Tab-separated table of C-alpha atoms and ligand atoms in Angstrom:
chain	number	residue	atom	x	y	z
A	187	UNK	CA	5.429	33.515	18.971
A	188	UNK	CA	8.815	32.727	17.418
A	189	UNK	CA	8.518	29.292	18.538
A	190	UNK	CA	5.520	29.035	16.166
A	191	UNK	CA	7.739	30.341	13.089
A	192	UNK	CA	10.378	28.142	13.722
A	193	UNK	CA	7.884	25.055	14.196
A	194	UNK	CA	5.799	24.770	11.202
A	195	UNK	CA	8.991	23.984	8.815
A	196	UNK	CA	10.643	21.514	11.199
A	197	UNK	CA	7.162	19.822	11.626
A	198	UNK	CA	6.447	20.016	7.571
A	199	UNK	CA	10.011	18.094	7.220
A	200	UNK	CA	9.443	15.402	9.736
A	201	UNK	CA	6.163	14.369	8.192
A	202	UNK	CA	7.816	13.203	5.089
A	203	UNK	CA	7.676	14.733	1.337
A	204	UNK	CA	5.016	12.608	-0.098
A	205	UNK	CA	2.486	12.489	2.575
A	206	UNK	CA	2.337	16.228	3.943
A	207	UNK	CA	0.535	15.470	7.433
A	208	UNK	CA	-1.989	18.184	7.637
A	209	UNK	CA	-4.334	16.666	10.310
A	210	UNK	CA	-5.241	13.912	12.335
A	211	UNK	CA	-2.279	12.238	13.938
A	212	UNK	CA	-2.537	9.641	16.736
A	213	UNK	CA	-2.105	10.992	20.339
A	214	UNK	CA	0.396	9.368	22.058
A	215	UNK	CA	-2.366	8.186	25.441
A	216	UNK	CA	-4.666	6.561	22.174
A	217	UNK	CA	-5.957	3.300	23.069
A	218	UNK	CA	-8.378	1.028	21.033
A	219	UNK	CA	-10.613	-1.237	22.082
A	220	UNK	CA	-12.741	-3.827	19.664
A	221	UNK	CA	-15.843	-5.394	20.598
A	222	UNK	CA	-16.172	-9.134	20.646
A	223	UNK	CA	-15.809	-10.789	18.375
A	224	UNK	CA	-13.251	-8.474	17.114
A	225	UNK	CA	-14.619	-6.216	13.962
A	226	UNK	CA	-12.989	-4.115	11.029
A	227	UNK	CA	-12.806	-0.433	12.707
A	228	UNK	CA	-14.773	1.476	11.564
A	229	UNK	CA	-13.241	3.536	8.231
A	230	UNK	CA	-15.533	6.867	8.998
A	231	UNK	CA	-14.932	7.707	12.383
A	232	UNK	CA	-11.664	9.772	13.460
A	233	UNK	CA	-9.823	8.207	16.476
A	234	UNK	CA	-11.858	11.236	18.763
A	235	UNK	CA	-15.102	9.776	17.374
A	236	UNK	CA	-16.135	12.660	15.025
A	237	UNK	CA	-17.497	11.336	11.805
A	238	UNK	CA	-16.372	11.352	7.979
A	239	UNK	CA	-19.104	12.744	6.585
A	240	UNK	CA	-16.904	15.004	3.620
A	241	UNK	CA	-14.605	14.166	0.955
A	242	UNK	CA	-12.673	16.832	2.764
A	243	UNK	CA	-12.472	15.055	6.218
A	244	UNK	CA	-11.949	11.357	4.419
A	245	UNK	CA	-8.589	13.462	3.547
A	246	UNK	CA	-8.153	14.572	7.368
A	247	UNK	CA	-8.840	11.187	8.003
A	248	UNK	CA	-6.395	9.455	5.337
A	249	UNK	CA	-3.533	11.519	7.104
A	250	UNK	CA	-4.751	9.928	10.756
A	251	UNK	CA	-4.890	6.549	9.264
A	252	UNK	CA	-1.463	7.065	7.557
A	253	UNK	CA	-0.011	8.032	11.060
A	254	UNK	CA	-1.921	5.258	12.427
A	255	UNK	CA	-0.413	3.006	10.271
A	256	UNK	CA	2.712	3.958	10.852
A	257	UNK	CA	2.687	4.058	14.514
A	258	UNK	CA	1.237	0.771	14.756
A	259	UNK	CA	2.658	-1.705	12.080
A	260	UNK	CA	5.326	-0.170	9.283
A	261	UNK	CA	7.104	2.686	11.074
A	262	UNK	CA	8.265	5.883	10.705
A	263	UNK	CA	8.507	7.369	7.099
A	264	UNK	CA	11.671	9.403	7.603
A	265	UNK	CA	11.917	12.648	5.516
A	266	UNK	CA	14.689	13.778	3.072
A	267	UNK	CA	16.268	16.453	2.136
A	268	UNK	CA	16.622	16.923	-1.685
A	269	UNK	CA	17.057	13.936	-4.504
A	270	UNK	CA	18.775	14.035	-7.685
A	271	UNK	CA	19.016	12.290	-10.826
A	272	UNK	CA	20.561	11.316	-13.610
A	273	UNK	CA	19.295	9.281	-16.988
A	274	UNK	CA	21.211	7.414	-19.499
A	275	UNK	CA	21.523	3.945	-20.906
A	276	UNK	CA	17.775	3.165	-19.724
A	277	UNK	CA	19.462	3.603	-16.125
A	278	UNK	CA	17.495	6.367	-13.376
A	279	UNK	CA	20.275	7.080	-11.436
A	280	UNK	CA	19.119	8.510	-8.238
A	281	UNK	CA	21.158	10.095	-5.473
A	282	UNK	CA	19.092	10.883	-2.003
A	283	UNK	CA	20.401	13.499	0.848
A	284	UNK	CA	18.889	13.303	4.084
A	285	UNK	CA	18.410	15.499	7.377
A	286	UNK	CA	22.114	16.071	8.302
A	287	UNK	CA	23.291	15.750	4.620
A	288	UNK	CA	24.056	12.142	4.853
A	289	UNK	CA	23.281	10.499	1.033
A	290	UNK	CA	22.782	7.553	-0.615
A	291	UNK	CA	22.514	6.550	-4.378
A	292	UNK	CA	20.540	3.387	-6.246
A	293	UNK	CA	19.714	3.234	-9.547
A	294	UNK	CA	16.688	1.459	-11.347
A	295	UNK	CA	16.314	-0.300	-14.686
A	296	UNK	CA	14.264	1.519	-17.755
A	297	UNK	CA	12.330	-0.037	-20.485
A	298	UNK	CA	10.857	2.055	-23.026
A	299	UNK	CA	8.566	1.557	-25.695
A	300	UNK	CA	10.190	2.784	-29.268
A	301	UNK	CA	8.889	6.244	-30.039
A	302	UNK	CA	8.856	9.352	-28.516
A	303	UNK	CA	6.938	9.461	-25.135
A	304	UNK	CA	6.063	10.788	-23.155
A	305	UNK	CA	4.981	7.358	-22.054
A	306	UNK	CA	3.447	6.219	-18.936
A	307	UNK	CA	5.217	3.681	-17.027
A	308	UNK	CA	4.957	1.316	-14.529
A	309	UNK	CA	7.475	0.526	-11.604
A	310	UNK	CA	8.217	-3.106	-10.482
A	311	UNK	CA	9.213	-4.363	-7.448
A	312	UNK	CA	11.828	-7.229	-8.001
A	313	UNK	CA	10.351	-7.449	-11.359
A	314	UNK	CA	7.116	-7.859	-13.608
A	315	UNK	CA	4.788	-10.956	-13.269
A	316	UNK	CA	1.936	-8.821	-15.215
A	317	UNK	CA	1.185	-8.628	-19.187
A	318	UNK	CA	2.076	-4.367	-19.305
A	319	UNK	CA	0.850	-2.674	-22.171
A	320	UNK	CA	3.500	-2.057	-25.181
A	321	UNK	CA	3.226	1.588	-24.582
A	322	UNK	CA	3.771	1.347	-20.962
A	323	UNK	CA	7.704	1.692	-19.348
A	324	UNK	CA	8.976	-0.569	-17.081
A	325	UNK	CA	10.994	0.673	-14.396
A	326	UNK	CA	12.418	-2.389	-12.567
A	327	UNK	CA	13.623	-1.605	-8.820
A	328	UNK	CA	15.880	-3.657	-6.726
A	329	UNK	CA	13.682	-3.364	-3.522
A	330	UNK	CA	15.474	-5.748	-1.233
A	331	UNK	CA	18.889	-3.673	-1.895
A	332	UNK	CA	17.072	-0.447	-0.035
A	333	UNK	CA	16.177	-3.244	2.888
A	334	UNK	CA	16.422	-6.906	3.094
A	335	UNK	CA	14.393	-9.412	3.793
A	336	UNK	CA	16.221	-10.331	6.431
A	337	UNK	CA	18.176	-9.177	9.037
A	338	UNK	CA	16.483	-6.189	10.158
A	339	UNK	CA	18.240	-3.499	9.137
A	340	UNK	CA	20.450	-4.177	6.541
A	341	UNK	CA	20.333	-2.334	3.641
A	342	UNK	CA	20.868	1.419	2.269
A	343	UNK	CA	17.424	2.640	3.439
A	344	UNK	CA	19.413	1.915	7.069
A	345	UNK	CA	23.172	3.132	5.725
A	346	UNK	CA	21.131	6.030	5.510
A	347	UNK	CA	18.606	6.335	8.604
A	348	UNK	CA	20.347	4.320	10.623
A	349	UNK	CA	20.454	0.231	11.709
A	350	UNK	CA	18.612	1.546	14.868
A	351	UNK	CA	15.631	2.610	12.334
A	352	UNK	CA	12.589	0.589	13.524
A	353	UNK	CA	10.719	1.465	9.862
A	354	UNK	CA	10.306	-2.377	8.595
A	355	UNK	CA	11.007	-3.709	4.771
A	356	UNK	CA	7.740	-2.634	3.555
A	357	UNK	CA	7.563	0.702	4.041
A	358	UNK	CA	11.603	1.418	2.919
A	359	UNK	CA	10.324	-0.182	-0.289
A	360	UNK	CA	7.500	2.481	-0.603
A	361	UNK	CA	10.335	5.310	0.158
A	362	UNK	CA	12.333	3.735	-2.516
A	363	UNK	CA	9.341	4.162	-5.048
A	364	UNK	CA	8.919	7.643	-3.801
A	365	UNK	CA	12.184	8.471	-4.752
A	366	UNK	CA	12.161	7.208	-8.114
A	367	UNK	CA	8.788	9.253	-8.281
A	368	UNK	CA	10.905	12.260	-7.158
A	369	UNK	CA	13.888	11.243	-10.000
A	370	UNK	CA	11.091	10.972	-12.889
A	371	UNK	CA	9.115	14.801	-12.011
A	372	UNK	CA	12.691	16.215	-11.249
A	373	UNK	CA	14.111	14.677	-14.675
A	374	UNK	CA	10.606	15.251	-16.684
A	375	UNK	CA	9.662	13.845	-19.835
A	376	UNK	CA	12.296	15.522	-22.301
A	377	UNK	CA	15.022	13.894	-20.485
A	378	UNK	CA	13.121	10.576	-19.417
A	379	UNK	CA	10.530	9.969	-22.277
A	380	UNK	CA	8.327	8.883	-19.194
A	381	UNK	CA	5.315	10.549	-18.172
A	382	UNK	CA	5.468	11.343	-14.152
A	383	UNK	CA	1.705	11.683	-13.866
A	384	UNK	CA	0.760	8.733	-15.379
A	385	UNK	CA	2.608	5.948	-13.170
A	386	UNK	CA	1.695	2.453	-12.060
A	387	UNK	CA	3.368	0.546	-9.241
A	388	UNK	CA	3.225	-3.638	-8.967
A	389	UNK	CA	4.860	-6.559	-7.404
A	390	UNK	CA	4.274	-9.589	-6.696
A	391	UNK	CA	3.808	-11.808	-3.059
A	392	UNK	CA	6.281	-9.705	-0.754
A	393	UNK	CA	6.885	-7.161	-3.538
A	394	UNK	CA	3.045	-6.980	-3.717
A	395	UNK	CA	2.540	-5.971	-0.089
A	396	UNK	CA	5.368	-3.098	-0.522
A	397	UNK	CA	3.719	-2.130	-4.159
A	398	UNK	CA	0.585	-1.808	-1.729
A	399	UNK	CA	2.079	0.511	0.963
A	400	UNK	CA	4.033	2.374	-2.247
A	401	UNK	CA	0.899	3.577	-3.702
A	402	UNK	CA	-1.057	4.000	-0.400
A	403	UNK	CA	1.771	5.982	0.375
A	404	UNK	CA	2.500	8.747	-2.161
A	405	UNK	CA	-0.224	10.061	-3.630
A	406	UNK	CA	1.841	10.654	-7.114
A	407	UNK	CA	0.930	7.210	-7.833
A	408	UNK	CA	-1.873	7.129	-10.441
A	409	UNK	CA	-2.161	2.876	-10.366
A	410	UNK	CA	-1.481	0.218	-7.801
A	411	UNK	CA	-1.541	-3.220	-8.896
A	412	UNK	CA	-0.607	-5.682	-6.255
A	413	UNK	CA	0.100	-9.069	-7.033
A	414	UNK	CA	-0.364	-12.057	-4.572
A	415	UNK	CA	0.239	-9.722	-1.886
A	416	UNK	CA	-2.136	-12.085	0.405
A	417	UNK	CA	-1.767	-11.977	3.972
A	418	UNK	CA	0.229	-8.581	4.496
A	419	UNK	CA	-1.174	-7.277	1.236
A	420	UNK	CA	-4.676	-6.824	0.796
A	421	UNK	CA	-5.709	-9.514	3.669
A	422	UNK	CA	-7.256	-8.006	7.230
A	423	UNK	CA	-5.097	-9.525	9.882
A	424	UNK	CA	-8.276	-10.064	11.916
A	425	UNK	CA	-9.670	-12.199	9.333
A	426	UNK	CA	-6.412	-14.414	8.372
A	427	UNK	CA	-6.631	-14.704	12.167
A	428	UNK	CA	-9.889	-16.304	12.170
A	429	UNK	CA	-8.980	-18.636	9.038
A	430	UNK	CA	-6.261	-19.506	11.167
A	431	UNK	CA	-8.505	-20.441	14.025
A	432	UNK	CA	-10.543	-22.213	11.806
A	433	UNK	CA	-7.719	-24.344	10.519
A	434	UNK	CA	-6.356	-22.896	7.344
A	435	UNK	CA	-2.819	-22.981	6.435
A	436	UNK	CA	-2.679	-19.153	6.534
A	437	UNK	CA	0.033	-16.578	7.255
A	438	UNK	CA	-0.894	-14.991	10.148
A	439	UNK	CA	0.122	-12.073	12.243
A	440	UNK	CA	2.165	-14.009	14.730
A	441	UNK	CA	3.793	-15.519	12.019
A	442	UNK	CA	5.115	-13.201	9.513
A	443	UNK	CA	7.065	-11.143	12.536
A	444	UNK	CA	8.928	-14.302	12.860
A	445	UNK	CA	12.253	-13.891	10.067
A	446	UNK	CA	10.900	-11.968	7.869
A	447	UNK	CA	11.320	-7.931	8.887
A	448	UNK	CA	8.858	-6.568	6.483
A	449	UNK	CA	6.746	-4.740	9.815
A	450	UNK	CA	8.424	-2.426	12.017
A	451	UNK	CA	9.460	-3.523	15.489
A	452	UNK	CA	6.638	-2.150	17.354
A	453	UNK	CA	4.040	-4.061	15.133
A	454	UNK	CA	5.063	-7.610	17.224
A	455	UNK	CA	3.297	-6.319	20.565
A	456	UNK	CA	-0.442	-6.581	18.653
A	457	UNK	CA	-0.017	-9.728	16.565
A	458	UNK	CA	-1.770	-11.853	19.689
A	459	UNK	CA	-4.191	-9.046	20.732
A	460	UNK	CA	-5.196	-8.095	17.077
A	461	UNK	CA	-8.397	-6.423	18.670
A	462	UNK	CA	-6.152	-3.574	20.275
A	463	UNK	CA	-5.488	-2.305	16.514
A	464	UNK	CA	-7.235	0.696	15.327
A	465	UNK	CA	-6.863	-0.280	11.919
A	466	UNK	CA	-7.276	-3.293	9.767
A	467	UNK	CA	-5.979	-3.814	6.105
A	468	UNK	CA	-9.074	-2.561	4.121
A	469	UNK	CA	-8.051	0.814	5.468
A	470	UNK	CA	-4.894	0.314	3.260
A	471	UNK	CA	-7.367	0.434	0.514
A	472	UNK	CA	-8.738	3.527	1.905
A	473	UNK	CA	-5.190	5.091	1.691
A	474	UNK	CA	-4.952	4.446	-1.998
A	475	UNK	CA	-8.597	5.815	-2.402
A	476	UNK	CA	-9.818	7.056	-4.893
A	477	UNK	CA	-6.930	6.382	-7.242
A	478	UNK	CA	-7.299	3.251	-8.898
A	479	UNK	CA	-6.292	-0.311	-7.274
A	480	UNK	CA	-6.954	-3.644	-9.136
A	481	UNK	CA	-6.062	-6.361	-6.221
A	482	UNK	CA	-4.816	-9.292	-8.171
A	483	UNK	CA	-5.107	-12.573	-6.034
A	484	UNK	CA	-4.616	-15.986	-6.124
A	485	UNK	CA	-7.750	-18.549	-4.379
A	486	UNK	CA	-6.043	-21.665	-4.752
A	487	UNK	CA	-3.398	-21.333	-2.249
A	488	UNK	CA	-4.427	-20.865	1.365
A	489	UNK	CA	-0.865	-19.292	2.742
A	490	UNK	CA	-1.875	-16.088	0.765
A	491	UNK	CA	-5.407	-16.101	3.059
A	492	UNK	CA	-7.861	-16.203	-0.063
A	493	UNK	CA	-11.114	-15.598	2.204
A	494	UNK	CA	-9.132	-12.712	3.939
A	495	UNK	CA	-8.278	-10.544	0.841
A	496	UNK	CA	-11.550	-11.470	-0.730
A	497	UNK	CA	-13.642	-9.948	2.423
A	498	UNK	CA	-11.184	-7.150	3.078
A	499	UNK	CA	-11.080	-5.867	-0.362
A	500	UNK	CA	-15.392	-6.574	-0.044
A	501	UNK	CA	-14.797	-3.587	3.234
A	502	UNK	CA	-11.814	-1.652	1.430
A	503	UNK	CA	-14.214	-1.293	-1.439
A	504	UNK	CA	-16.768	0.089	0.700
A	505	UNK	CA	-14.452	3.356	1.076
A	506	UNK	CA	-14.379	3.831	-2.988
A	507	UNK	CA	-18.236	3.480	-2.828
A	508	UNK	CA	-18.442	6.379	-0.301
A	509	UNK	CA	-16.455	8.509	-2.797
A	510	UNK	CA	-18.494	7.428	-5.721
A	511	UNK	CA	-15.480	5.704	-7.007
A	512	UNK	CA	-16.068	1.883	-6.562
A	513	UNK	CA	-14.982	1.271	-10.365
A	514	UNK	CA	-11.906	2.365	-9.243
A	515	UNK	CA	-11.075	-0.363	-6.834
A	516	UNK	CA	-11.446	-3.999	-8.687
A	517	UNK	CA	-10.617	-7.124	-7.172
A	518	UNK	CA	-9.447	-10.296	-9.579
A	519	UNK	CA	-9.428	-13.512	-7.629
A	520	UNK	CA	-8.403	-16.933	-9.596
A	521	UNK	CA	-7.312	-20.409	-8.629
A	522	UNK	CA	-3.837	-21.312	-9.863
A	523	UNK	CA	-2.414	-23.626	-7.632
A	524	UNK	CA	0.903	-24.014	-6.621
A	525	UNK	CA	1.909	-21.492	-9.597
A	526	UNK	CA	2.484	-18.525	-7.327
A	527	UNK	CA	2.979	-15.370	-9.176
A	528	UNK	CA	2.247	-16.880	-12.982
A	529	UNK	CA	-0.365	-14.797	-13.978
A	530	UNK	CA	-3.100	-17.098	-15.562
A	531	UNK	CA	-4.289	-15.664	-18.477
A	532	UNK	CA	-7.818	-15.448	-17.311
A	533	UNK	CA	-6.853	-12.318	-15.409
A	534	UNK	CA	-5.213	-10.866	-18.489
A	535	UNK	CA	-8.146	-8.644	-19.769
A	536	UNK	CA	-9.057	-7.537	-15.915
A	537	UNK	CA	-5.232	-6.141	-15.422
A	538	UNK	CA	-5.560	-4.674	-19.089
A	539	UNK	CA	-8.990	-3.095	-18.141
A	540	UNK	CA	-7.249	-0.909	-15.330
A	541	UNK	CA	-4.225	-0.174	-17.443
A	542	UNK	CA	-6.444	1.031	-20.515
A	543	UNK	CA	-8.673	2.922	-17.979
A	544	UNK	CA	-6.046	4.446	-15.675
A	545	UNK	CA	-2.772	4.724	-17.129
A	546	UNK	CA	-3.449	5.180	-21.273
A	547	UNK	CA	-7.018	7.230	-20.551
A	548	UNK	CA	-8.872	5.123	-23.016
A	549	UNK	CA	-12.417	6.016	-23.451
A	550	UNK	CA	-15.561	2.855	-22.396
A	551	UNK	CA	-13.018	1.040	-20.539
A	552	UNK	CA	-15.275	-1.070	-18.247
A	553	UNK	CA	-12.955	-2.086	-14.633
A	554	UNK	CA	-16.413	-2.786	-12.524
A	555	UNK	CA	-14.717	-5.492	-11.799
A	556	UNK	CA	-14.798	-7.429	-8.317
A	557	UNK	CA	-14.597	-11.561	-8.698
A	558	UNK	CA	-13.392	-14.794	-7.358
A	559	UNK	CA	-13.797	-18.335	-8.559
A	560	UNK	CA	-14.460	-19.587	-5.195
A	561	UNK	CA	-17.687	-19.615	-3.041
A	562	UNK	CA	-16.918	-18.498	0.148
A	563	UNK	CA	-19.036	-18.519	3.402
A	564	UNK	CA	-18.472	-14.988	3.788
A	565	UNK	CA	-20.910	-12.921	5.984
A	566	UNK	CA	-20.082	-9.082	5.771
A	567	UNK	CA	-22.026	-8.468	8.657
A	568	UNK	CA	-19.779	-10.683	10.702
A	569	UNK	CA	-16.950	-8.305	10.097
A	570	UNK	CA	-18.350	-4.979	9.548
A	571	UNK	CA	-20.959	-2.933	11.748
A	572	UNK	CA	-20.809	0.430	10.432
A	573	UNK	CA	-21.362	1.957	6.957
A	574	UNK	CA	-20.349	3.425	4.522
A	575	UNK	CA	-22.051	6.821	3.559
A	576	UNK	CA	-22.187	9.195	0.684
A	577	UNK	CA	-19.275	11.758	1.070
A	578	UNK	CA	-20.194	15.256	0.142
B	1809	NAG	C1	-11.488	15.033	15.644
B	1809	NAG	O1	-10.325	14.941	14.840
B	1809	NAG	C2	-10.451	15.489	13.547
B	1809	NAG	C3	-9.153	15.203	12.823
B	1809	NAG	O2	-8.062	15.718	13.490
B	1809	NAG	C4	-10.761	16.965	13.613
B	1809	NAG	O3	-10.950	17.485	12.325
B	1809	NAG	C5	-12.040	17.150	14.432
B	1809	NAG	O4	-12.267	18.515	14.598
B	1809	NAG	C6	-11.881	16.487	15.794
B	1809	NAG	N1	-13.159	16.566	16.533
B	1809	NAG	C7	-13.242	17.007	17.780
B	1809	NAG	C8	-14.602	16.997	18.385
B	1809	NAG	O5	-12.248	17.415	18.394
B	1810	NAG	C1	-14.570	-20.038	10.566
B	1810	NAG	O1	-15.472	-21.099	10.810
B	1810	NAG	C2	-16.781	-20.673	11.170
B	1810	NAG	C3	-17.564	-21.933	11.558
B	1810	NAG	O2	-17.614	-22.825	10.482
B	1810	NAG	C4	-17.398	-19.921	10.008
B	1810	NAG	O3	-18.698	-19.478	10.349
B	1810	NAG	C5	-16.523	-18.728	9.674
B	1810	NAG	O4	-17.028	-18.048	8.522
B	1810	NAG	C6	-15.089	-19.172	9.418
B	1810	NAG	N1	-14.274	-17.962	9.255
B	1810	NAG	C7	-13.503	-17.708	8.217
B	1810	NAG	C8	-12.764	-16.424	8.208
B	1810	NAG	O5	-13.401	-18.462	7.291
């Protein structure tokens, strides 16, 4: 019996303060096995084969996916202790403690509109690549100064956890948003001006693939809008796999463990055997479900895996429908060539749509949006053999 009292804290630590893990984690025997040809799993059954058939369990079921996610491709998201914050000369200076009262500080850039506030605002990865509303912050975030590119494990996410950490780039980028999330609710608005429950997140390419995991991953985020994130992002590996197959000049799994350490160690053992994963990317949608995700993408250049995060974001979207909140998830797909990360300005009202919508609560905002400029080939029943149903 005091065994119990003394686990429930150490257990409510370990699972991280923005993702409470209240059910659903992977056991440690699990093994998956796809059918052939390989399929996107199936969103609505629970690793033990119980169905989704509640809002409730799609919430049990977001924490098994989060833990399956980690397990399997981004690692562990360690826990901290406390944060704190400071806030002058549009600088968020933010100091983080960890388990064993190790700390580390960062600081991100702050944009305001004139005025008052409180405003929303919108955190960037690297920087901004999107047209953001004049009444919108900007909170730009050195991401590759928590974790490089490359080599694995440099970087203060590791000064702090560790160089042994096996967590890859993406998901120290997420922890760095979450912290900055933490800085802005434990500041509040009449030191900040900013508005901590009205927050976007973006990036763009490998920014866009860690502005992804950021808002799959902390539930404070009202807004993700990933840029270009292709392959990584919003593509399902199984898919760039068979584009690969097929010819395509495509980013695959096998490739992207190769230099760049964006995936956690133990993600390298699947990216041949793609059918042994439980998970595929449109479940990253499902994370971020229902708040709002616009996936911005580019068709006109094939390393980003256009057909991939077209037909993933067709299943991901699936998972809003079953919440009765597919205008919530929009998907903007345009040709631009070799112009990676230049918005074209054809996308301009679709990005406003979900900021007007989402983050400034403007009444008739329309964001059923869901296009590309291509025509692809794509057969939904090629990929996906279950569906979706009405949660209660
Ligand atoms: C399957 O797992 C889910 C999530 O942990 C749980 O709610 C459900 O009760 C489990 N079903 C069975 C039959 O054990
Ligand atoms: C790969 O090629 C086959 C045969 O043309 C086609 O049916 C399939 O849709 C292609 N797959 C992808 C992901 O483009």
């Amino acid at each position: 019996m005091m065994h119990h009292s003394l686990l429930i804290p150490i257990l409510a630590l370990a699972a991280g303060t923005s993702l409470a893990q209240t059910c659903g984690t992977v056991p440690n025997s699990y093994a998956y096995a796809n059918g052939s040809p390989i399929k996107l799993p199936d969103p609505f059954t629970f690793l033990n084969g119980t169905k989704v058939v509640t809002k409730a369990d799609w919430a049990c079921r977001q924490d098994e996916i989060s833990s399956i996610f980690q397990r399997y491709e981004l690692g562990p998201l360690p826990a901290v202790e406390s944060v704190s914050a400071t806030f002058a000369s549009n600088k968020l200076s933010i100091t983080v403690t960890a388990a064993g009262g190790k700390t580390l500080s960062f600081s991100a850039t702050v944009k305001l509109p004139s005025g008052s506030g409180p405003f929303p605002a919108l955190i960037a990865l690297g920087g901004v690549s999107i047209p953001v509303p004049s009444n919108v912050a900007v909170i730009t975030y050195n991401n590759e100064e928590i974790a490089a590119t490359d080599p694995r494990g440099k970087g203060k996410f590791f000064d702090l956890y560790g160089k042994s950490q096996t967590t890859g780039g993406l998901l120290a980028w997420a922890w760095g948003v979450s912290r900055i999330v933490d800085a802005l609710e434990k500041l509040g608005p009449a030191t900040t001006k900013i508005n901590p429950a009205r927050l976007a997140v973006t990036g763009c390419s490998r920014n866009g693939k860690g502005a992804l995991m950021a808002g799959a991953f902390d539930k404070r985020i009202r807004l993700t809008l990933p840029q270009e994130a292709g392959s990584g992002g919003m593509g399902c590996w199984r898919i760039v796999g068979e584009m690969k197959k097929n010819g395509t000049k495509v980013e695959d799994a096998a490739q992207i463990v190769n230099g760049d350490q964006w995936f956690a160690t133990s993600f390298t053992q699947y990216v041949n055997d793609l059918g042994k994963l439980p998970y595929d990317h449109h479940m990253l949608a499902g994370l971020v479900a229902p708040r709002p995700l616009l996936v911005i993408e580019n068709s006109g250049i094939d390393y980003l895996g256009p057909i991939s995060t077209y037909g993933c974001s067709t299943a991901g979207r699936l998972i809003y429908s079953a919440l009765g909140e597919k205008e919530a998830m929009g998907l903007t797909q345009v040709a631009h060539g070799s112009s990676h990360c230049q918005l074209p300005s054809s996308q301009n009202a679709d990005v406003a749509a979900f900021f007007d919508k989402y983050l400034l609560d403007k009444a008739g905002v329309n964001t059923d949006i869901f296009k590309t400029d291509k025509t692809y080939n794509f057969q939904l029943s090629r990929w996906v053999d279950w569906t979706a149903p009405t949660l209660g």
